[in-house]
Tab-separated table of C-alpha atoms in Angstrom:
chain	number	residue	atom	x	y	z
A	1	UNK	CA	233.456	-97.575	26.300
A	2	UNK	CA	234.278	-99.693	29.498
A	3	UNK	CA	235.849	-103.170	28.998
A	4	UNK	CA	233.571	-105.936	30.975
A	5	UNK	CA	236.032	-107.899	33.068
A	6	UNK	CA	234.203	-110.644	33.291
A	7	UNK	CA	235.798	-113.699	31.629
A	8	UNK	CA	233.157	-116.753	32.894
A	9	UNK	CA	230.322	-117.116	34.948
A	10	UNK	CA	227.414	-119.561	35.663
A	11	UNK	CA	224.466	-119.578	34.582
A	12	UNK	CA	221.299	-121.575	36.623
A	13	UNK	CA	217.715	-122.071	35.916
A	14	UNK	CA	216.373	-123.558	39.233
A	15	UNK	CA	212.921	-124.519	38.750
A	16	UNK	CA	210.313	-126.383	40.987
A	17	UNK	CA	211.247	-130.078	39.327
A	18	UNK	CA	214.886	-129.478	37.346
A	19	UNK	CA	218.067	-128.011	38.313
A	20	UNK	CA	220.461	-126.874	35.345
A	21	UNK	CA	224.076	-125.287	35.497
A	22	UNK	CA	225.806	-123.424	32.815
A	23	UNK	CA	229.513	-122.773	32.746
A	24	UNK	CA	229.993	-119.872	30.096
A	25	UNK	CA	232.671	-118.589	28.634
A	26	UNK	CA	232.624	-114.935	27.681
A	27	UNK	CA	234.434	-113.321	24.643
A	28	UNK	CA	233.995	-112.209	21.477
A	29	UNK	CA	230.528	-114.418	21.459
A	30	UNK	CA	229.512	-116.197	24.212
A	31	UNK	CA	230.061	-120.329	24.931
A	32	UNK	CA	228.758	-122.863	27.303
A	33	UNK	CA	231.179	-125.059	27.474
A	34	UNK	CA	229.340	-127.063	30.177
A	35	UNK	CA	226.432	-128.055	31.454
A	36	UNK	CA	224.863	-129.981	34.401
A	37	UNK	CA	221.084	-131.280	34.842
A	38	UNK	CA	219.644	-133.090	37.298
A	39	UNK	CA	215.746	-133.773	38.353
A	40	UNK	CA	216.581	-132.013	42.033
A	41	UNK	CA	214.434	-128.914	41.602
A	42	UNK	CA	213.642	-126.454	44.840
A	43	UNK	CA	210.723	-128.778	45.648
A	44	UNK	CA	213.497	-131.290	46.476
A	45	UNK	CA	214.287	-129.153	49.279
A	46	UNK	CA	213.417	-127.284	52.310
A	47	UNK	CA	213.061	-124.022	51.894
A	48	UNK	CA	215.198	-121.776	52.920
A	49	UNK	CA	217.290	-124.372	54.310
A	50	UNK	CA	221.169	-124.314	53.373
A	51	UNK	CA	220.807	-127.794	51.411
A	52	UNK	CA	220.577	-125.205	48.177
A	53	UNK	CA	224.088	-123.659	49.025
A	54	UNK	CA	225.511	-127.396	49.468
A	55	UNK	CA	224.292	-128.807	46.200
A	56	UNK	CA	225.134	-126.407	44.553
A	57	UNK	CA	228.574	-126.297	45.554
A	58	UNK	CA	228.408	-130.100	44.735
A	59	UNK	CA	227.696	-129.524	41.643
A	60	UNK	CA	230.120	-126.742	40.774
A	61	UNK	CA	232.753	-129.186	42.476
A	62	UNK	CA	231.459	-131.998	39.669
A	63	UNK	CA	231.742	-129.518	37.174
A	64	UNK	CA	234.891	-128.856	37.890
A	65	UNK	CA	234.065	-125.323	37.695
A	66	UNK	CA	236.460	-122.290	38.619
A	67	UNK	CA	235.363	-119.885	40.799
A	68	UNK	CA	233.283	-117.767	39.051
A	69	UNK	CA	229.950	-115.499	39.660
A	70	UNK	CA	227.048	-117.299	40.115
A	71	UNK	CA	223.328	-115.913	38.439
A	72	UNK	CA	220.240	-117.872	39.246
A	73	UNK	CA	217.033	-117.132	37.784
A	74	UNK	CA	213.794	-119.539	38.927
A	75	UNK	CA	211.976	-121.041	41.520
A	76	UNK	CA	215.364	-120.686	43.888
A	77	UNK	CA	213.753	-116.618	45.263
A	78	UNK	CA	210.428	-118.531	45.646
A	79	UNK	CA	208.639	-118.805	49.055
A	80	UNK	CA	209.642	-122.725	48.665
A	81	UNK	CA	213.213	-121.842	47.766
A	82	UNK	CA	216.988	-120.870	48.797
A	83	UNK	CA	215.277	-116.772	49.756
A	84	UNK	CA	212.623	-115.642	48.930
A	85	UNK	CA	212.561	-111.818	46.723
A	86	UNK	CA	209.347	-109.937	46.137
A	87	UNK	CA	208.271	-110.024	42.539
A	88	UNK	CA	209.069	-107.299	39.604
A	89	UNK	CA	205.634	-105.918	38.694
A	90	UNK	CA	203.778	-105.376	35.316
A	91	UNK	CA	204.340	-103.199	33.278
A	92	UNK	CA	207.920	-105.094	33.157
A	93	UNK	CA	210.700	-103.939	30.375
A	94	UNK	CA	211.605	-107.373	28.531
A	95	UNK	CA	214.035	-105.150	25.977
A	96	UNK	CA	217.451	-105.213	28.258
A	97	UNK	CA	217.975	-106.471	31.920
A	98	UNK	CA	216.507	-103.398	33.849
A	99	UNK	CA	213.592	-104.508	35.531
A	100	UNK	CA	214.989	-107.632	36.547
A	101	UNK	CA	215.035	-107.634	40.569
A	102	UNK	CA	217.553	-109.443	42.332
A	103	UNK	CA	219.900	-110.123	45.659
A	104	UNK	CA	222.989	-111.364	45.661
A	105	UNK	CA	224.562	-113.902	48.513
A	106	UNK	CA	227.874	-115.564	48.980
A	107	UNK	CA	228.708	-119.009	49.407
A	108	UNK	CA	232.513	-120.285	49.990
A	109	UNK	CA	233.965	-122.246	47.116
A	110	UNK	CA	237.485	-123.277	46.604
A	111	UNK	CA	238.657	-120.698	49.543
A	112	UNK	CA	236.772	-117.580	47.506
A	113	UNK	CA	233.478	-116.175	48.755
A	114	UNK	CA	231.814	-116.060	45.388
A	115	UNK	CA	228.815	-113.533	44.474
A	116	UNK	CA	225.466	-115.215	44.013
A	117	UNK	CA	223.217	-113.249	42.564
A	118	UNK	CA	219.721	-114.642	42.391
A	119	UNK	CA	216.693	-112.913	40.179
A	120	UNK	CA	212.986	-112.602	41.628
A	121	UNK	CA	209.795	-112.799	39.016
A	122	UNK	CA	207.320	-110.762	38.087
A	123	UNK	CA	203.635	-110.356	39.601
A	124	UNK	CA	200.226	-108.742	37.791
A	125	UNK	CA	197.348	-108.257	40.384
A	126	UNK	CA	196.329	-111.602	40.044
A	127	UNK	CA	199.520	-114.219	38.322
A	128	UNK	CA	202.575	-114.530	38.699
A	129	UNK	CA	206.434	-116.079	37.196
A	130	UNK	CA	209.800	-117.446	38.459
A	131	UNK	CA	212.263	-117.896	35.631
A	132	UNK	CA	210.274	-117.242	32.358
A	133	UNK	CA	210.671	-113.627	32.268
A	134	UNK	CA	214.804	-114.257	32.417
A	135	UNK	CA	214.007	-116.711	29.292
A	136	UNK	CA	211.911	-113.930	27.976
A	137	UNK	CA	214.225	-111.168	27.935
A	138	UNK	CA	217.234	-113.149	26.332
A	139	UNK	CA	214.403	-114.422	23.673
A	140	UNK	CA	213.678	-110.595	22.805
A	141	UNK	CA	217.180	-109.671	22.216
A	142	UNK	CA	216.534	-112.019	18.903
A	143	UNK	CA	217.037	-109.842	16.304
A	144	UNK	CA	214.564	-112.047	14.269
A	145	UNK	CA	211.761	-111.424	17.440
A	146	UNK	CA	212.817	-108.019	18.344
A	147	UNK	CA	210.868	-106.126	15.713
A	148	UNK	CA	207.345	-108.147	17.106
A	149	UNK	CA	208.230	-107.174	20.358
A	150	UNK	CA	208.902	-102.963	20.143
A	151	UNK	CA	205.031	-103.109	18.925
A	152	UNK	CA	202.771	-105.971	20.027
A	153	UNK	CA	203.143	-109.302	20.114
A	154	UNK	CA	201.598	-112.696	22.263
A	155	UNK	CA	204.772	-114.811	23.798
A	156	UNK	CA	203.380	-118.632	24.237
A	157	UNK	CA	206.167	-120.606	26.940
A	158	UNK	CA	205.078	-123.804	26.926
A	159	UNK	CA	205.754	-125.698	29.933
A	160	UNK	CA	204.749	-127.647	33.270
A	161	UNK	CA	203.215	-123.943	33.942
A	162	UNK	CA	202.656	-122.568	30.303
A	163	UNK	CA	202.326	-118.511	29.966
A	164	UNK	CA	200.992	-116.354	27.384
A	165	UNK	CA	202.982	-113.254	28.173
A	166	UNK	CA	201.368	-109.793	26.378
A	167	UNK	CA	204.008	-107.485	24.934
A	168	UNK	CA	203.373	-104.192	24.206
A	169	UNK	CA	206.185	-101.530	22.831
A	170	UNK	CA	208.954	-103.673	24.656
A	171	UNK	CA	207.098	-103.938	28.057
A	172	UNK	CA	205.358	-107.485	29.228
A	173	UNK	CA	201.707	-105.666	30.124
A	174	UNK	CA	200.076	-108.879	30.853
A	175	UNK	CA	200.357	-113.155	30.629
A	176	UNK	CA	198.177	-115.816	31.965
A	177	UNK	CA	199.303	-119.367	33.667
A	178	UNK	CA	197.811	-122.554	32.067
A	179	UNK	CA	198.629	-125.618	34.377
A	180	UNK	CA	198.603	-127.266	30.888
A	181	UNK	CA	202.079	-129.671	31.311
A	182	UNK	CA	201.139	-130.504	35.050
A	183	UNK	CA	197.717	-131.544	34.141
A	184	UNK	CA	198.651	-133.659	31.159
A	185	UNK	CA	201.308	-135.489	33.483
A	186	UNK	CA	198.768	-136.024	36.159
A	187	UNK	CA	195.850	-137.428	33.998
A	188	UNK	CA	198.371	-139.510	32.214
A	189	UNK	CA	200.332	-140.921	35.133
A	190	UNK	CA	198.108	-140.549	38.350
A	191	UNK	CA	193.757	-140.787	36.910
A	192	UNK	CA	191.790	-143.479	35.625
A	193	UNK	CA	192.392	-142.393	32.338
A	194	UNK	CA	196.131	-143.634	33.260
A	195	UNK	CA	194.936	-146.866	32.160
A	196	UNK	CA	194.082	-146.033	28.598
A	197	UNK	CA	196.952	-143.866	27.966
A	198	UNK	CA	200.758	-144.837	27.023
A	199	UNK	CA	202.711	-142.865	28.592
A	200	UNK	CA	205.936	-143.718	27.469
A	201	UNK	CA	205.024	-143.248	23.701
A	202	UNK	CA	205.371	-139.630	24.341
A	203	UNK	CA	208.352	-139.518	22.742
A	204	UNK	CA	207.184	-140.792	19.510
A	205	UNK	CA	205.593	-139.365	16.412
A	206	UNK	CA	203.343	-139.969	12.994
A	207	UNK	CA	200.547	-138.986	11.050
A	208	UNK	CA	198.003	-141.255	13.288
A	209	UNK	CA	199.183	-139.991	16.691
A	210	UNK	CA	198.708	-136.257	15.096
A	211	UNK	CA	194.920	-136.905	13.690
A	212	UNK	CA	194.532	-138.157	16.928
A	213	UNK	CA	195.500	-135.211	18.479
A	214	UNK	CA	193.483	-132.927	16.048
A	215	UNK	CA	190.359	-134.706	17.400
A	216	UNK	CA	191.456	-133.768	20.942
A	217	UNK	CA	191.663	-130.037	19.881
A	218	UNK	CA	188.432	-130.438	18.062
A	219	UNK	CA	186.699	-131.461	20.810
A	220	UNK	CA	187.657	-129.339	23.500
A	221	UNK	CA	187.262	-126.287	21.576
A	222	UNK	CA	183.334	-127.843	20.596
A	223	UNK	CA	182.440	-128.996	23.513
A	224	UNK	CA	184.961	-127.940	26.410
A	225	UNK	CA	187.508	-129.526	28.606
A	226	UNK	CA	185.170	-131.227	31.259
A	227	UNK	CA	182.868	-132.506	29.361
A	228	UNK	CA	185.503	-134.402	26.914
A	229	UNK	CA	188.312	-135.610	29.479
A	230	UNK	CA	186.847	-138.809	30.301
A	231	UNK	CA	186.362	-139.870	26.403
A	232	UNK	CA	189.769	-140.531	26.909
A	233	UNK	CA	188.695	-143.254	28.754
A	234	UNK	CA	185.364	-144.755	26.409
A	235	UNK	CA	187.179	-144.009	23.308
A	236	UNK	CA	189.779	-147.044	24.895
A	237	UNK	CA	187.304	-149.159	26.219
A	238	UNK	CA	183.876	-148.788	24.100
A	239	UNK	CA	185.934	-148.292	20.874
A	240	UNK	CA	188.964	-150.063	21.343
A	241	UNK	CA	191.182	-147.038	20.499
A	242	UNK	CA	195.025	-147.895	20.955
A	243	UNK	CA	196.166	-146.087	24.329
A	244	UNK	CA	199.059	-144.413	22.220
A	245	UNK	CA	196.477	-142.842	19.864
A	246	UNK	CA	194.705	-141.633	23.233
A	247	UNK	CA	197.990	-140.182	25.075
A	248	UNK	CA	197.859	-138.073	22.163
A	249	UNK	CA	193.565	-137.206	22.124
A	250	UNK	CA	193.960	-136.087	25.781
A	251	UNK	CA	197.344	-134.299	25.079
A	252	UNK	CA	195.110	-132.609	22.281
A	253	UNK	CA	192.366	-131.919	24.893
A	254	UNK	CA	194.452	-129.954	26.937
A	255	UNK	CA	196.169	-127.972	24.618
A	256	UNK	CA	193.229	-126.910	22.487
A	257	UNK	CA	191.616	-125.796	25.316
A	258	UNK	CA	194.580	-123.717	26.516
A	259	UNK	CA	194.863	-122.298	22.933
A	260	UNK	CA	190.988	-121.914	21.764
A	261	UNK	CA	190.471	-118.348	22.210
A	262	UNK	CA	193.816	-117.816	19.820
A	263	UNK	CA	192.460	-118.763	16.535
A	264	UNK	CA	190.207	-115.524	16.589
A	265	UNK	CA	193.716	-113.377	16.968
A	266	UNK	CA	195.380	-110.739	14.965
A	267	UNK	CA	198.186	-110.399	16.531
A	268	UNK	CA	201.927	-111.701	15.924
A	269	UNK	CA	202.170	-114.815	18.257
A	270	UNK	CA	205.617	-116.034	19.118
A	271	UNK	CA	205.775	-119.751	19.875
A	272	UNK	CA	209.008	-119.947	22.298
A	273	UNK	CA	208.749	-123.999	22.477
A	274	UNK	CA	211.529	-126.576	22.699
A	275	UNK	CA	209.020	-129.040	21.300
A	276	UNK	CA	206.709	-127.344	18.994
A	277	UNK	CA	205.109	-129.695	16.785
A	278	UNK	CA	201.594	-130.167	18.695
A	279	UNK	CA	201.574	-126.707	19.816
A	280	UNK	CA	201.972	-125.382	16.145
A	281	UNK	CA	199.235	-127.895	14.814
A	282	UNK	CA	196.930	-126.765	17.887
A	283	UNK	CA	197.082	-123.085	16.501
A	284	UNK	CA	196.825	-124.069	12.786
A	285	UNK	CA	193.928	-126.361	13.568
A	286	UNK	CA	191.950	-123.709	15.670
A	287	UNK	CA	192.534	-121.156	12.667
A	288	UNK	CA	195.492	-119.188	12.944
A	289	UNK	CA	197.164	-117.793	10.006
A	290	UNK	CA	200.669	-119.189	9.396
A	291	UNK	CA	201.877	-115.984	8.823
A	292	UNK	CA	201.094	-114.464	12.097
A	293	UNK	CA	203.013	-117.478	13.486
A	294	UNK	CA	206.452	-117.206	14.828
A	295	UNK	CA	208.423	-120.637	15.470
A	296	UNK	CA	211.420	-120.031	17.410
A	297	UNK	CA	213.858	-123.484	16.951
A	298	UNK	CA	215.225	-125.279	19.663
A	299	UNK	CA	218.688	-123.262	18.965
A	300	UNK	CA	217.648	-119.988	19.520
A	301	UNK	CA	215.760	-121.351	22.712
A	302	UNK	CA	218.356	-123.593	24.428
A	303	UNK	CA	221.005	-120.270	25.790
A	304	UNK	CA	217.951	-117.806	26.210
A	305	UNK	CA	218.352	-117.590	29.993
A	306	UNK	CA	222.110	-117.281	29.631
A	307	UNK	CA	222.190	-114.130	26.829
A	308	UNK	CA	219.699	-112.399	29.971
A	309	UNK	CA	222.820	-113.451	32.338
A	310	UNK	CA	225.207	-112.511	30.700
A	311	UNK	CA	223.913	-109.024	29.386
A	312	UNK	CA	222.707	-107.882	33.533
A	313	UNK	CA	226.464	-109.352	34.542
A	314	UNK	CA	228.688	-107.072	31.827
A	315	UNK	CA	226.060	-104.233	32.185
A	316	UNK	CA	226.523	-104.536	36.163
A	317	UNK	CA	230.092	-104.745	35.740
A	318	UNK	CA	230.522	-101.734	33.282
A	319	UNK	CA	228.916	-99.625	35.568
A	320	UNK	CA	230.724	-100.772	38.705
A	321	UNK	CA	234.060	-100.119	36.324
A	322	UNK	CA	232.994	-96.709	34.973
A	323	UNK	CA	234.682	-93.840	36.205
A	324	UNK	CA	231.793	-92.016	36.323
């Protein structure tokens, strides 16, 4: 067996709104031992343009970080990013770091040219993803999610872009986009339904905002998304319904109608969500056994993207150190 050599790298998730740097330590187990996130995603940018290579070195220069490899999954090989790669195709292995697709650069830091090696997505004929499918294979090498996932499982991201990824025997066959995060900011901050909404109660919770929300899942799976959106509105001004109580209605709205077709389901459905309470109550409410339900926890979510980093960097550097 081959020693890696690799002592540290980052680790980057570069998506269309949110930049984040890892600095991670690798030994016995890995550690992040630090971290850097900012609101200046690719869309922030030109693309192509070599403002990427320059904030990023700012940021490795706030960091303080020593120069280390560089991995960058996300939005940054998107046709609005730092280069553009073609994507991985379906079926796509989500076991080990094999399919990922990737190209590596070099930018100048501290008087080094360092290796920057960013990762591409993955297409079907008619959807596609930047950045999950990194998350996704570092969420499979759960031991806890690895059994669902070497027979068949659904894989629900949540997001600005949510997926429902289809795994079959350790291969992603399938998944399907749902603009649900984007549309929920946009009706909330930007429609006339802004005015009947609170906004910044999103952060809050109780029993009232979730009945509330339970209505909003009831209804769109009754009656459909189109047809309900603008009760948002009359329930606030016919019924006088608080506009916290209705962030949470059309929050409801959206989700249940991303999730109505689930309740009918068989299959194991992993719920890979930093925030799953209204996601989880979605499913219940629509039917869903609880025991086909797997919650993964905010822990086991947070260094996904990292464990997929690290694993392609030591398997890339094994081979590179094999005699072989």
């Amino acid at each position: 067996m081959v020693t890696p050599r690799i002592t540290a790298f980052l680790s980057c998730d570069w998506g269309t709104s949110t930049f984040r740097l890892r600095l991670v330590q690798c030994g016995i187990r890995l550690e992040v031992i630090d971290e850097l996130r900012s609101d200046r995603g690719v869309r922030s940018f030109d693309a192509g343009a070599d403002g990427f290579e320059v904030y990023l070195r700012e940021v490795m220069e706030a960091m303080d970080a020593p120069p280390v490899p560089v991995l960058i999954s996300g939005m940054a090989s998107s046709s609005v990013g730092w280069k553009e790669l073609p994507y991985a195709h379906v079926p796509f292995n989500v076991t080990d770091t094999t399919g990922l697709h990737h190209e590596s650069l070099t930018i100048r830091y501290r008087g080094a040219q360092l290796p920057v090696h960013l990762f591409s997505g993955v297409r079907t004929i008619s959807d596609i993803m930047r950045g999950e499918e990194s998350e996704l294979v570092g969420i499979l090498t759960l031991p806890e999610i690895r059994a669902a996932a070497t027979e068949q499982c659904l894989v629900i991201m949540p997001g600005t872009h949510c997926k429902h990824v289809c795994i079959e025997n350790g291969r992603m066959i399938d998944f399907t986009t749902f603009m649900t995060g984007e549309m929920f900011e946009l009706l909330a901050c930007q429609s006339i339904l802004r005015a009947t909404v609170d906004w910044e109660s999103l952060g809050e919770t109780s029993k009232a905002y979730d009945a509330s929300f339970v209505e909003g899942v009831c209804a769109a799976r009754d009656h459909g998304l189109a047809a309900t959106l603008f009760k948002t509105r009359t329930r606030g001004v016919l019924d006088g319904v608080g506009s916290s109580l209705n962030l949470r209605y059309l929050l409801g709205l959206l989700i249940g109608d991303e999730m109505k077709k689930l309740g009918h389901s068989s299959e194991p459905i992993v719920l890979a969500a930093q925030y799953p309470h209204y996601y989880k109550i979605a499913l219940e409410t629509l039917g869903l056994s609880s025991s086909q339900l797997i919650c993964l926890t905010p822990g086991q979510l947070a260094h996904a993207t990292v464990r997929t980093h690290a694993a392609w960097l030591i398997n890339q550097d094994a081979a590179s150190s094999s005699p072989l």
